[in-house]
XYZ file of C-alpha atoms in Angstrom:
743
model
C 16.858 -90.802 144.062
C 20.022 -92.144 142.424
C 18.517 -95.573 141.661
C 15.625 -93.929 139.813
C 17.909 -91.840 137.588
C 17.335 -92.792 133.938
C 20.401 -93.026 131.717
C 20.926 -93.846 128.043
C 23.081 -96.946 128.434
C 25.152 -98.500 125.649
C 27.011 -101.455 127.141
C 27.875 -104.292 124.731
C 28.605 -107.860 125.901
C 32.043 -108.125 127.555
C 33.699 -109.569 130.677
C 31.437 -108.893 133.669
C 34.030 -106.945 135.663
C 34.562 -104.572 132.725
C 30.801 -104.239 132.145
C 30.175 -103.210 135.761
C 32.879 -100.541 135.491
C 31.419 -99.300 132.207
C 27.933 -99.084 133.725
C 29.200 -96.987 136.620
C 31.034 -94.719 134.184
C 27.982 -94.158 131.974
C 25.805 -93.531 135.064
C 28.453 -91.137 136.464
C 28.539 -93.047 139.767
C 31.234 -94.479 142.029
C 31.693 -98.238 142.327
C 32.766 -100.593 145.117
C 32.914 -104.396 144.741
C 32.971 -106.548 147.900
C 35.035 -109.522 146.703
C 36.165 -110.295 143.157
C 33.913 -110.365 140.102
C 34.816 -113.430 138.036
C 36.191 -112.055 134.721
C 35.155 -115.291 132.969
C 31.494 -114.288 133.306
C 30.081 -112.514 130.237
C 27.608 -109.674 130.482
C 24.461 -109.360 128.378
C 23.872 -106.325 126.175
C 22.433 -103.357 128.104
C 21.058 -100.913 125.571
C 18.482 -98.150 125.836
C 17.269 -95.574 128.311
C 16.442 -97.015 131.738
C 16.953 -96.481 135.440
C 20.307 -97.365 136.982
C 18.574 -99.977 139.148
C 16.978 -101.623 136.095
C 20.292 -101.695 134.247
C 22.083 -103.277 137.229
C 19.335 -105.863 137.652
C 19.573 -106.911 133.977
C 23.346 -106.984 134.149
C 23.619 -109.105 137.297
C 20.448 -111.209 137.363
C 22.179 -114.496 136.397
C 25.521 -113.955 138.104
C 24.954 -114.671 141.797
C 25.804 -111.026 142.488
C 23.618 -108.375 144.082
C 23.828 -104.593 144.174
C 22.917 -101.654 146.329
C 22.760 -97.967 145.394
C 23.579 -95.820 148.385
C 24.010 -92.179 149.181
C 26.468 -89.980 147.300
C 25.886 -92.011 144.100
C 27.739 -95.129 145.284
C 27.093 -98.546 143.676
C 28.050 -101.540 145.835
C 28.365 -105.015 144.256
C 28.237 -107.978 146.660
C 27.781 -111.764 146.447
C 24.075 -112.511 146.692
C 22.864 -112.949 150.310
C 26.220 -111.685 151.589
C 24.808 -108.453 152.975
C 25.791 -104.945 151.947
C 28.249 -103.773 154.580
C 31.442 -102.209 153.267
C 34.990 -102.990 154.324
C 36.512 -100.417 156.684
C 39.002 -99.345 154.056
C 36.287 -98.073 151.714
C 34.891 -94.581 152.218
C 31.381 -94.214 150.708
C 31.385 -91.750 147.836
C 35.078 -92.089 147.008
C 35.510 -92.925 143.304
C 37.240 -96.194 142.518
C 40.512 -95.492 140.717
C 40.469 -96.638 137.093
C 43.547 -96.975 134.867
C 43.906 -94.783 131.813
C 42.862 -96.938 128.842
C 41.750 -96.579 125.249
C 38.028 -95.874 124.802
C 35.813 -98.969 124.718
C 34.829 -98.674 121.047
C 31.245 -99.837 120.504
C 29.927 -100.519 116.998
C 26.583 -101.656 115.605
C 27.847 -103.443 112.489
C 25.335 -106.285 113.005
C 22.423 -104.008 114.016
C 23.182 -104.488 117.723
C 25.731 -102.953 120.089
C 28.994 -104.915 120.346
C 32.615 -104.250 121.188
C 34.642 -103.843 118.006
C 36.918 -106.698 119.058
C 33.970 -109.139 119.285
C 32.779 -108.500 115.696
C 34.324 -110.914 113.138
C 34.458 -108.414 110.268
C 36.700 -105.417 109.610
C 35.167 -102.303 111.180
C 36.750 -98.853 111.519
C 35.258 -96.098 113.657
C 35.907 -92.407 114.324
C 34.431 -91.168 117.598
C 33.021 -87.775 118.569
C 36.171 -87.135 120.591
C 38.390 -87.672 117.525
C 36.083 -85.594 115.320
C 36.378 -82.665 117.717
C 40.124 -83.091 118.348
C 40.973 -82.959 114.636
C 38.309 -80.470 113.515
C 36.714 -82.867 111.028
C 33.956 -81.062 109.142
C 32.398 -83.776 106.984
C 31.926 -87.530 106.820
C 34.492 -87.529 104.000
C 37.084 -86.047 106.391
C 36.455 -88.858 108.879
C 36.464 -91.866 106.554
C 39.528 -90.693 104.603
C 41.647 -91.410 107.707
C 40.648 -95.107 107.736
C 42.648 -97.925 106.109
C 41.405 -99.097 102.668
C 39.022 -96.127 102.484
C 39.666 -93.258 100.053
C 37.704 -90.165 99.143
C 37.453 -88.036 96.026
C 35.778 -84.787 97.065
C 34.695 -83.094 93.830
C 33.059 -80.203 95.639
C 29.590 -79.035 94.618
C 28.112 -81.699 96.962
C 29.490 -84.649 95.016
C 31.903 -86.954 96.856
C 32.940 -90.449 95.832
C 33.935 -92.830 98.613
C 35.982 -95.923 97.753
C 36.179 -98.897 100.113
C 38.741 -101.603 99.321
C 39.059 -100.477 95.728
C 35.329 -100.508 94.995
C 35.026 -97.477 92.748
C 32.614 -96.765 89.908
C 31.239 -93.647 88.286
C 28.210 -95.610 87.078
C 25.249 -97.198 88.791
C 23.733 -96.484 92.185
C 25.838 -96.299 95.326
C 28.595 -98.921 95.150
C 29.173 -98.473 98.890
C 26.230 -98.211 101.274
C 25.608 -94.884 103.024
C 23.415 -94.457 106.110
C 22.626 -91.422 108.250
C 21.418 -93.114 111.440
C 18.964 -95.654 109.966
C 18.206 -93.671 106.789
C 19.734 -95.215 103.636
C 20.722 -93.037 100.676
C 21.052 -94.297 97.141
C 21.893 -92.370 93.999
C 19.896 -94.582 91.588
C 22.219 -94.662 88.516
C 24.852 -92.333 90.090
C 26.787 -92.980 93.349
C 25.368 -89.926 95.120
C 24.892 -89.285 98.847
C 24.627 -86.208 101.112
C 27.644 -84.140 102.125
C 27.012 -84.888 105.809
C 28.476 -82.365 108.250
C 29.815 -83.732 111.523
C 28.862 -81.130 114.121
C 27.208 -82.953 117.058
C 27.730 -86.412 115.540
C 28.391 -89.371 117.866
C 30.556 -91.461 115.522
C 31.243 -92.528 111.945
C 31.597 -96.253 111.214
C 32.826 -98.021 108.098
C 31.904 -101.714 107.782
C 34.255 -103.231 105.203
C 33.420 -105.951 102.747
C 29.977 -106.658 101.240
C 27.140 -105.919 103.668
C 24.233 -106.932 101.446
C 22.699 -109.342 103.974
C 21.801 -106.733 106.609
C 22.142 -103.451 104.703
C 20.857 -104.388 101.268
C 21.606 -102.936 97.871
C 24.730 -100.915 97.178
C 26.974 -102.244 99.942
C 29.473 -103.908 97.601
C 32.687 -102.612 99.127
C 31.168 -101.846 102.506
C 28.820 -99.513 104.340
C 29.310 -96.081 105.885
C 27.192 -95.277 108.938
C 26.997 -91.740 110.339
C 25.410 -91.904 113.807
C 24.121 -88.636 115.264
C 23.732 -87.861 118.954
C 20.322 -88.731 120.418
C 18.252 -86.227 122.430
C 18.783 -86.277 126.206
C 15.432 -86.488 127.979
C 16.294 -84.839 131.303
C 18.960 -82.230 130.653
C 19.032 -78.943 128.750
C 22.210 -78.406 126.766
C 23.429 -76.064 124.053
C 26.639 -75.375 122.180
C 27.923 -73.137 119.423
C 31.014 -72.889 117.261
C 32.023 -69.990 115.027
C 35.074 -69.797 112.799
C 36.982 -67.744 110.270
C 39.361 -69.262 107.712
C 41.370 -68.037 104.748
C 42.341 -70.297 101.847
C 45.610 -69.535 100.071
C 45.576 -65.946 101.321
C 42.199 -65.065 99.794
C 39.313 -63.358 101.586
C 38.280 -65.392 104.661
C 35.353 -67.720 104.745
C 33.227 -68.240 107.805
C 31.357 -70.985 109.609
C 28.573 -71.082 112.193
C 27.372 -74.175 114.088
C 24.835 -74.499 116.890
C 23.069 -77.238 118.877
C 20.186 -77.128 121.347
C 18.908 -80.082 123.395
C 15.609 -79.287 125.111
C 13.506 -81.646 127.279
C 9.849 -80.977 126.443
C 8.350 -83.430 128.934
C 10.807 -84.281 131.699
C 12.303 -87.770 131.198
C 9.757 -88.589 128.484
C 10.089 -86.266 125.455
C 13.018 -84.194 124.176
C 14.123 -82.335 121.056
C 17.662 -81.984 119.706
C 18.246 -79.458 116.901
C 21.491 -78.798 115.038
C 22.207 -76.168 112.395
C 25.324 -75.053 110.576
C 26.451 -72.925 107.670
C 29.872 -72.850 106.055
C 30.890 -70.272 103.462
C 34.118 -71.578 101.931
C 36.109 -69.176 99.738
C 37.059 -70.219 96.228
C 40.615 -70.990 95.180
C 40.650 -71.895 91.476
C 41.990 -69.325 88.997
C 39.641 -68.911 86.017
C 41.393 -68.353 82.695
C 38.755 -65.697 82.079
C 39.512 -62.919 84.627
C 35.839 -61.911 84.674
C 34.708 -65.394 85.760
C 34.010 -66.366 89.370
C 35.968 -68.818 91.532
C 34.676 -72.019 93.097
C 33.107 -70.723 96.321
C 31.016 -73.251 98.278
C 28.046 -72.345 100.486
C 27.001 -75.332 102.622
C 24.025 -75.244 105.011
C 22.840 -78.138 107.183
C 20.029 -78.612 109.688
C 18.947 -81.646 111.707
C 16.036 -82.076 114.084
C 15.486 -85.218 116.139
C 12.556 -85.764 118.498
C 12.727 -88.647 121.002
C 9.877 -90.139 123.061
C 10.746 -92.728 125.714
C 8.175 -93.073 128.515
C 9.941 -96.083 130.068
C 12.809 -98.495 129.455
C 10.743 -100.526 126.966
C 9.608 -97.938 124.428
C 11.713 -95.564 122.320
C 10.527 -93.622 119.287
C 12.512 -91.154 117.181
C 11.290 -88.761 114.502
C 13.962 -87.016 112.453
C 14.311 -84.418 109.710
C 17.540 -83.516 107.922
C 18.409 -81.010 105.225
C 21.750 -80.394 103.527
C 22.070 -77.713 100.846
C 25.188 -76.869 98.820
C 25.474 -73.943 96.434
C 28.439 -73.912 94.074
C 27.768 -70.895 91.838
C 30.968 -71.144 89.801
C 32.384 -74.619 89.902
C 33.708 -77.602 91.797
C 37.233 -78.690 92.787
C 38.493 -79.574 89.292
C 41.278 -77.590 87.620
C 44.425 -77.890 85.561
C 47.891 -77.743 87.105
C 48.433 -74.377 88.738
C 44.757 -74.444 89.837
C 43.716 -72.830 86.543
C 40.343 -73.706 85.042
C 38.493 -72.921 81.830
C 35.363 -74.585 83.152
C 32.410 -72.672 84.581
C 29.795 -74.836 86.203
C 26.899 -73.871 88.485
C 25.368 -76.473 90.779
C 22.751 -76.128 93.515
C 22.169 -79.379 95.390
C 19.697 -80.083 98.204
C 19.190 -83.339 100.124
C 16.156 -83.723 102.410
C 15.224 -86.716 104.518
C 12.500 -87.618 107.008
C 12.460 -90.650 109.223
C 10.482 -92.317 111.960
C 11.373 -95.387 113.954
C 9.880 -97.006 117.004
C 11.429 -99.742 119.111
C 10.075 -101.988 121.845
C 12.566 -103.881 124.022
C 11.619 -107.237 125.460
C 13.822 -108.787 128.135
C 16.121 -110.458 125.591
C 15.140 -109.045 122.202
C 13.848 -105.905 120.526
C 11.353 -105.147 117.754
C 12.017 -102.152 115.484
C 9.848 -100.506 112.803
C 11.485 -97.980 110.458
C 10.259 -95.609 107.775
C 12.246 -93.009 105.874
C 12.010 -90.883 102.754
C 14.791 -88.985 101.003
C 14.919 -86.518 98.136
C 17.750 -85.033 96.105
C 17.208 -82.000 93.874
C 20.111 -80.842 91.730
C 20.003 -77.823 89.421
C 22.994 -77.462 87.093
C 24.204 -75.226 84.304
C 27.503 -74.885 82.468
C 30.381 -77.126 81.381
C 29.236 -80.547 82.559
C 32.282 -82.361 81.158
C 34.859 -82.107 78.410
C 33.091 -81.020 75.184
C 29.728 -81.167 76.957
C 27.666 -78.239 78.188
C 24.235 -78.526 79.691
C 21.557 -77.264 81.999
C 18.510 -78.614 83.786
C 17.487 -80.530 86.890
C 17.913 -84.008 88.353
C 15.524 -85.246 91.040
C 15.898 -88.501 92.982
C 13.310 -89.718 95.506
C 13.457 -92.797 97.699
C 11.093 -94.312 100.263
C 12.110 -97.113 102.638
C 10.282 -99.391 105.085
C 11.852 -101.959 107.368
C 10.745 -104.161 110.251
C 13.264 -106.227 112.174
C 13.283 -108.373 115.289
C 16.623 -109.105 116.857
C 18.073 -110.543 120.023
C 20.061 -108.403 122.431
C 23.704 -109.375 122.052
C 25.535 -111.649 124.429
C 23.525 -114.870 124.263
C 24.701 -118.276 123.021
C 22.521 -117.747 119.948
C 22.058 -114.214 118.591
C 19.684 -113.621 115.730
C 18.049 -111.001 113.559
C 15.173 -111.324 111.079
C 13.355 -108.706 109.055
C 11.550 -107.505 105.955
C 12.327 -104.406 103.888
C 10.878 -102.482 100.983
C 12.421 -99.703 98.927
C 11.044 -97.614 96.081
C 13.204 -95.129 94.197
C 12.516 -92.714 91.345
C 14.816 -90.533 89.253
C 13.632 -87.745 86.913
C 16.015 -85.957 84.525
C 15.021 -82.827 82.638
C 18.223 -81.771 80.912
C 19.626 -80.122 77.819
C 23.053 -81.465 76.715
C 24.737 -79.572 73.832
C 21.271 -78.333 72.803
C 19.883 -81.897 72.808
C 16.898 -82.336 75.189
C 17.072 -85.313 77.545
C 13.984 -86.287 79.520
C 14.138 -89.598 81.331
C 12.457 -91.342 84.203
C 13.893 -94.378 85.961
C 12.415 -96.280 88.856
C 13.055 -99.352 90.938
C 11.051 -101.193 93.565
C 12.548 -103.914 95.732
C 11.160 -106.224 98.396
C 13.424 -108.239 100.646
C 13.462 -110.642 103.568
C 16.641 -111.170 105.556
C 18.003 -112.998 108.553
C 21.220 -113.794 110.366
C 22.187 -116.248 113.117
C 25.268 -116.243 115.342
C 26.150 -119.367 117.336
C 28.680 -119.322 120.179
C 30.249 -122.435 121.632
C 29.372 -123.190 125.235
C 32.833 -124.627 125.930
C 34.868 -123.797 122.797
C 35.877 -120.149 122.125
C 34.298 -120.164 118.659
C 31.478 -118.284 116.962
C 29.757 -118.958 113.648
C 27.550 -116.470 111.800
C 25.400 -117.288 108.775
C 22.976 -114.959 107.051
C 21.052 -114.418 103.839
C 18.909 -111.805 102.124
C 16.417 -112.568 99.345
C 15.556 -109.665 97.031
C 12.950 -109.265 94.314
C 13.391 -106.025 92.354
C 11.655 -104.386 89.405
C 13.649 -101.820 87.400
C 11.914 -99.621 84.815
C 13.225 -96.983 82.424
C 11.238 -94.491 80.343
C 13.175 -92.086 78.097
C 12.148 -89.336 75.720
C 14.810 -88.209 73.251
C 13.672 -85.619 70.692
C 10.634 -87.495 69.304
C 11.448 -91.106 70.219
C 10.281 -92.956 73.326
C 12.375 -95.806 74.709
C 11.133 -97.966 77.558
C 12.254 -101.104 79.355
C 11.235 -103.163 82.368
C 13.130 -105.978 84.097
C 12.628 -108.086 87.215
C 15.548 -109.471 89.209
C 15.628 -112.102 91.952
C 18.719 -112.412 94.093
C 19.936 -114.466 97.068
C 22.678 -112.652 99.009
C 24.518 -114.865 101.551
C 27.301 -114.358 104.084
C 29.151 -116.500 106.630
C 31.997 -115.976 109.056
C 33.730 -117.860 111.823
C 35.630 -116.382 114.747
C 38.117 -117.811 117.223
C 37.840 -115.763 120.424
C 41.099 -116.833 122.024
C 40.250 -114.631 125.005
C 38.312 -111.427 125.619
C 41.081 -109.380 124.010
C 42.001 -111.483 120.952
C 39.987 -112.455 117.865
C 40.969 -114.356 114.715
C 38.279 -114.616 112.030
C 37.516 -115.577 108.430
C 34.502 -114.603 106.346
C 32.909 -114.804 102.924
C 30.171 -112.366 101.888
C 28.297 -111.216 98.818
C 26.993 -107.784 97.841
C 24.856 -106.655 94.916
C 23.686 -103.563 93.051
C 20.704 -103.066 90.760
C 20.984 -102.901 86.997
C 20.905 -99.355 85.603
C 19.051 -97.941 82.584
C 20.964 -96.945 79.448
C 21.147 -93.128 79.072
C 18.649 -92.093 76.427
C 21.096 -90.047 74.330
C 23.459 -93.035 74.292
C 20.650 -95.363 73.236
C 19.728 -93.048 70.397
C 23.313 -92.658 69.152
C 24.011 -96.410 69.435
C 20.981 -97.175 67.240
C 22.220 -94.659 64.636
C 25.641 -96.356 64.591
C 24.211 -99.881 64.612
C 25.827 -100.674 67.966
C 23.898 -103.071 70.192
C 23.690 -101.837 73.793
C 21.283 -103.038 76.531
C 18.305 -100.888 77.526
C 18.875 -101.934 81.167
C 22.119 -103.445 82.391
C 22.470 -106.592 84.450
C 22.958 -106.138 88.213
C 26.565 -106.306 89.376
C 27.630 -108.493 92.306
C 30.707 -108.942 94.460
C 32.050 -111.831 96.531
C 34.766 -111.095 99.115
C 36.920 -113.520 101.098
C 38.532 -112.055 104.209
C 40.714 -113.124 107.120
C 41.524 -110.869 110.040
C 43.126 -110.475 113.441
C 42.163 -108.138 116.307
C 44.041 -107.595 119.549
C 43.587 -105.397 122.619
C 46.463 -105.402 125.119
C 45.957 -106.494 128.731
C 46.279 -102.920 129.973
C 43.888 -101.716 127.179
C 46.419 -99.140 125.948
C 47.232 -100.785 122.613
C 44.858 -102.107 119.971
C 45.437 -103.658 116.555
C 43.039 -104.519 113.747
C 44.336 -106.115 110.536
C 42.873 -108.019 107.575
C 43.679 -109.492 104.164
C 40.979 -109.779 101.511
C 40.266 -110.901 97.958
C 37.218 -109.787 95.955
C 35.675 -110.671 92.590
C 33.389 -108.009 91.104
C 31.160 -109.391 88.335
C 29.245 -107.452 85.631
C 30.783 -104.107 86.612
C 29.248 -101.346 84.420
C 31.825 -99.573 82.219
C 31.734 -96.935 79.510
C 31.827 -97.821 75.797
C 32.861 -94.864 73.617
C 30.471 -94.204 70.723
C 32.014 -91.009 69.274
C 34.006 -87.971 70.388
C 31.096 -86.785 72.546
C 28.986 -89.732 73.697
C 29.529 -93.091 75.368
C 27.193 -95.941 76.239
C 27.141 -98.171 79.322
C 27.747 -101.930 79.151
C 28.430 -104.762 81.586
C 32.034 -105.934 81.667
C 33.321 -109.222 83.013
C 34.268 -107.245 86.093
C 37.290 -106.675 88.278
C 39.497 -108.301 90.905
C 40.709 -106.688 94.123
C 43.257 -108.020 96.605
C 44.642 -106.189 99.566
C 45.924 -105.940 103.100
C 45.112 -103.338 105.756
C 45.837 -102.573 109.387
C 45.121 -99.944 112.022
C 46.964 -99.519 115.300
C 46.054 -97.247 118.204
C 48.361 -96.554 121.144
C 47.961 -94.623 124.387
C 51.600 -94.128 125.517
C 50.644 -91.724 128.325
C 47.505 -90.335 129.897
C 47.764 -87.292 127.620
C 48.863 -88.738 124.268
C 46.696 -90.696 121.807
C 48.286 -92.046 118.590
C 46.808 -93.950 115.642
C 48.478 -95.364 112.504
C 46.616 -96.826 109.511
C 47.892 -98.332 106.261
C 46.566 -100.325 103.315
C 47.677 -101.837 99.996
C 45.112 -102.629 97.281
C 45.676 -104.248 93.891
C 42.504 -103.628 91.868
C 42.211 -104.131 88.130
C 39.671 -104.873 85.424
C 39.386 -108.449 84.211
C 38.365 -107.271 80.744
C 36.265 -104.521 79.229
C 37.588 -101.266 80.650
C 36.496 -97.667 80.434
C 36.253 -96.168 76.994
C 36.009 -99.533 75.276
C 39.444 -100.816 76.308
C 39.619 -104.611 76.232
C 43.040 -105.511 77.609
C 43.258 -107.040 81.073
C 45.075 -105.560 84.041
C 43.906 -101.934 83.758
C 43.779 -100.402 87.264
C 40.252 -99.798 88.466
C 38.801 -96.313 88.051
C 40.561 -93.760 90.297
C 41.838 -96.216 92.946
C 45.068 -95.584 94.859
C 47.311 -98.614 95.228
C 48.423 -97.733 98.764
C 47.559 -95.293 101.509
C 48.792 -94.276 104.937
C 47.403 -92.033 107.675
C 48.548 -91.025 111.139
C 46.528 -89.234 113.827
C 47.879 -87.823 117.060
C 46.236 -85.806 119.822
C 47.586 -84.415 123.096
C 45.664 -82.947 126.033
C 47.130 -81.564 129.223
C 45.514 -79.645 132.117
C 47.541 -76.491 132.707
C 46.463 -74.023 135.359
C 42.785 -73.201 135.013
C 42.436 -74.664 131.538
C 43.238 -77.591 129.255
C 45.744 -77.383 126.408
C 45.104 -79.554 123.344
C 47.074 -80.182 120.176
C 46.484 -82.526 117.240
C 47.982 -83.520 113.917
C 46.582 -85.572 111.052
C 48.707 -86.826 108.155
C 47.301 -88.551 105.075
C 49.318 -89.963 102.144
C 48.124 -91.938 99.127
C 49.710 -93.079 95.891
C 48.764 -91.663 92.505
C 45.543 -92.775 90.865
C 46.349 -94.187 87.449
C 43.064 -94.580 85.564
C 40.184 -92.216 84.826
C 36.909 -92.654 82.983
C 38.665 -92.781 79.592
C 42.107 -93.707 78.279
C 42.980 -90.305 76.806
C 44.288 -88.765 80.029
C 47.334 -89.130 82.262
C 47.755 -90.395 85.851
C 47.222 -88.226 88.884
C 49.755 -87.477 91.609
C 50.667 -88.923 94.971
C 48.968 -86.755 97.594
C 50.343 -85.735 100.996
C 48.177 -83.625 103.292
C 49.016 -82.534 106.850
C 46.603 -80.725 109.206
C 47.609 -79.116 112.521
C 45.441 -77.766 115.350
C 46.111 -76.101 118.728
C 43.391 -75.373 121.302
C 42.742 -74.033 124.792
C 39.659 -74.825 126.923
C 38.588 -72.989 130.088
C 35.324 -74.178 131.634
C 32.652 -73.710 128.945
C 34.719 -71.670 126.496
C 37.313 -72.960 124.056
C 39.409 -71.451 121.281
C 41.592 -73.060 118.619
C 43.780 -72.190 115.655
C 44.435 -74.535 112.754
C 46.347 -74.949 109.509
C 45.006 -77.454 106.983
C 47.135 -78.701 104.073
C 50.267 -77.276 105.677
C 52.522 -78.052 102.688
C 49.991 -76.503 100.256
C 49.566 -79.731 98.267
C 48.141 -78.907 94.807
C 48.630 -82.194 92.968
C 46.006 -84.052 90.972
C 43.900 -86.198 93.317
C 42.358 -88.060 90.368
C 43.843 -88.950 87.005
C 43.920 -86.056 84.540
C 41.629 -85.910 81.525
C 42.726 -85.076 77.969
C 43.295 -81.387 78.785
C 44.926 -81.992 82.169
C 41.927 -81.304 84.396
C 41.673 -83.229 87.678
C 40.175 -82.919 91.161
C 42.356 -81.012 93.673
C 42.231 -80.649 97.444
C 41.733 -77.259 99.059
C 45.049 -75.335 99.235
C 46.596 -74.254 102.521
C 43.877 -72.933 104.823
C 44.481 -71.042 108.064
C 41.685 -70.365 110.560
C 40.491 -69.738 114.098
C 37.448 -71.097 115.972
C 35.618 -70.173 119.158
C 33.416 -72.751 120.938
C 30.919 -72.213 123.757
C 28.923 -74.872 125.631
C 26.024 -74.356 128.040
C-alpha cells in the first residue's frame, strides 16, 4: 500500500508548509491540505529510509495536524480531529500545482542535512542535475565553477585545489577532501584522487577552516563528493559512451556504466559504477620520436546498503581510481611544446564501512575507512631533476559521532576520531637513492553546539576539536640514517552567529581555526643542508589558520532568485616554504606565514521555467608575510599560484519539443594570471578564459549530445612559468559526441 512504501527522504528543517510539499515530492505523491498550514511552524529534520506514513508522523507529530494516505497516492493534511473529508473542489489523485522554483539545495556542512540558507558559513554546491547538464567529468570540473575556488589540473592524477587563496605545494592536504565519509590526505604532499563524477549526487565546498568537524587539512575549506546511495526496491541501470577529438588529433573515447540491483527487496541493495576515459595527448614533444601526454583514467565504485527498517542503515563501499600517463602531464612551453618526458602510473584505492542508528531525535554513527595511494614514476621529475621509483601512502581512519537531528532549539554533535597515516618513498633522484618513511598518528575528540532563540531570530554555534598527534620520520640517504619524532597537542575552535531575519534571509559572522600537521624534512635536503652548514628542522612545526568571515544569504519570495555573498580575512601561520640550497636542491622551513583577504558572491536565477542561470565572482588578495619560496624574504609576494580574481557563468536551457526534450548549456570561466611559482626565477602565467558548449536531445530512455570544450582554444599558462617557460596548460579545443541510455 502507498503508506507502506519506503522512501529515502532528505528533508532539512524549513517552514512546515514547504516541508510538506517537499515530502510529497520526494515520495512522488499528490498533496491536498484542508485549511492553511501555518508557515511560522518549523519542521524537524526527516532523514533516512522510512515509510511515507512514518515520515509524515515525524513531520507532523507536534503541529496539531493529521494526515491520511488515500487511493491514487494522495496525501491529505487536516487539522487534528477535523476529519478527513475533502472539499468538493478537490478531485482525489489530481496533483497540486506547484510553482517553478529553484531546487531546494540541501547540504551537510555540519554533518546533518540543512538548507543552504540556514547554514551560517559559506557553502557552494553543484548538483547532479548541473553535473549532467554541463558534462562535468571530474570533481575539479565542478569546483572550478565556484567562487573563491580555483583548480590547477596537472594531469597524471595530480590536481591542486585552492580555496580562498589557500595554496601550498608542501605539506599534507591544505584543503580537506572527502569522498562520502572517506577522508584523503597526501601526508607531505597535497594529493587526493581524481574523482570522476558519473552517478554522483552532488559536490559541496565548505569554505573557511573546517578543523572542528573535519579535522586536519581543512585550512581553506573542505571538498565533499557525495555519491548516490543504492535504492533498495528498484532496479536501475544507465550507460554513457562518448568519442572526442582534441585539437584535431585522433579521437579519445569514454565508457561509463551504472547498475543498481536490489538483492533483498527493501532491505539490501548494491550499486556499482565503472568508467574508463582514454584522453588523447596534445603536447608537441621537441623530440619527434617521443610520445604525447595521453591519459588513461579508469574508475570503479561499489556500494552495498543494508537497511531493514527506518532505524538502521549500514553502507560498505569500495572505490578504485587508476590513471596512467605514459608520456607526461599537462605542462609545456608556449606553443604546447615540451622537452620533458615523464611516466606516471597512479592508483587510489579505498574501503569504507559505516553503520548508523537513528533514535527519534538523534543518530549514532560509526565509521571506518582505509585508503592507499601507489604512484610509480620515471623521467624528468622537475627542472634539472630526473628520477624513478615508487611512492606509497596509506591511511586508516576511525570515527564515532552522536548528533541531534536538525531543527531543534539546541542542535549538537559529539565524537571521537583516530587517524594513522604512513608514507614510503623508494626513489632515485639524479642517481642519488632516497628511501624514507614518514608516519603520523592522531587522536581527537570534538563537539559542536548550536543554540536557537525561542523568540529572537538568532542562532549561535560554538565548537572545538582537541588533537594529539605523533609525527615520525625515518630517512636513509646513501649510508646515513636520520630520524625524528615529535608530539603535537592542538585545540581547534570555531564560533558563528546568525541572524535569521526570516526563512529566506540570513546574515552571519564567524571565526574559525584550521590546522595541518608538521612535515618531515626531505632526506636529500637534510643531507645537503648539513654539508653546507645550514640549519634546517628535521620535522617542521604544524601550520594553522584563523579566518574571520561575514556573509549574507537571500532567497526570493517566489524562490526563483538566490544570492550568497561573503567577505573574509585569514591569517596563515607557519606556512611551509622552500629554502634554496643550491642549483638542484631546496629545503623546507616554516615561514611567518601569509595573509588573505577577499570577497565572493554567487547568484542563481530562474527567469523562466526552461532557463537556469548562475553567476559567480571572487577577489582574493593573498601574499606572504615574510619568508617566500626560494628563500625570498621581502613581504608582499603573492601566494603560490593564486589568481587575484575569478569569474564564472553557467547557463542551461531545457524545452520539451514534440516527443523529446531539447537541452543546451554553456559554461564560462575566467581567472586572472597567477604571478608566483615555487621559485623566483620564472615569469607570471596568463589570464585564462575557457568556454564550454553543449547541445542535447532526450527521447524517453535515450539521449544524445554534442559538445565543444575550450571553444576559443585557450593555450595560455595556467600557472606561472618556470625558468625555461614551462607551465601547466588546459586541454586545447575538444569536440565530441555522447550517447546515453537509461533502464
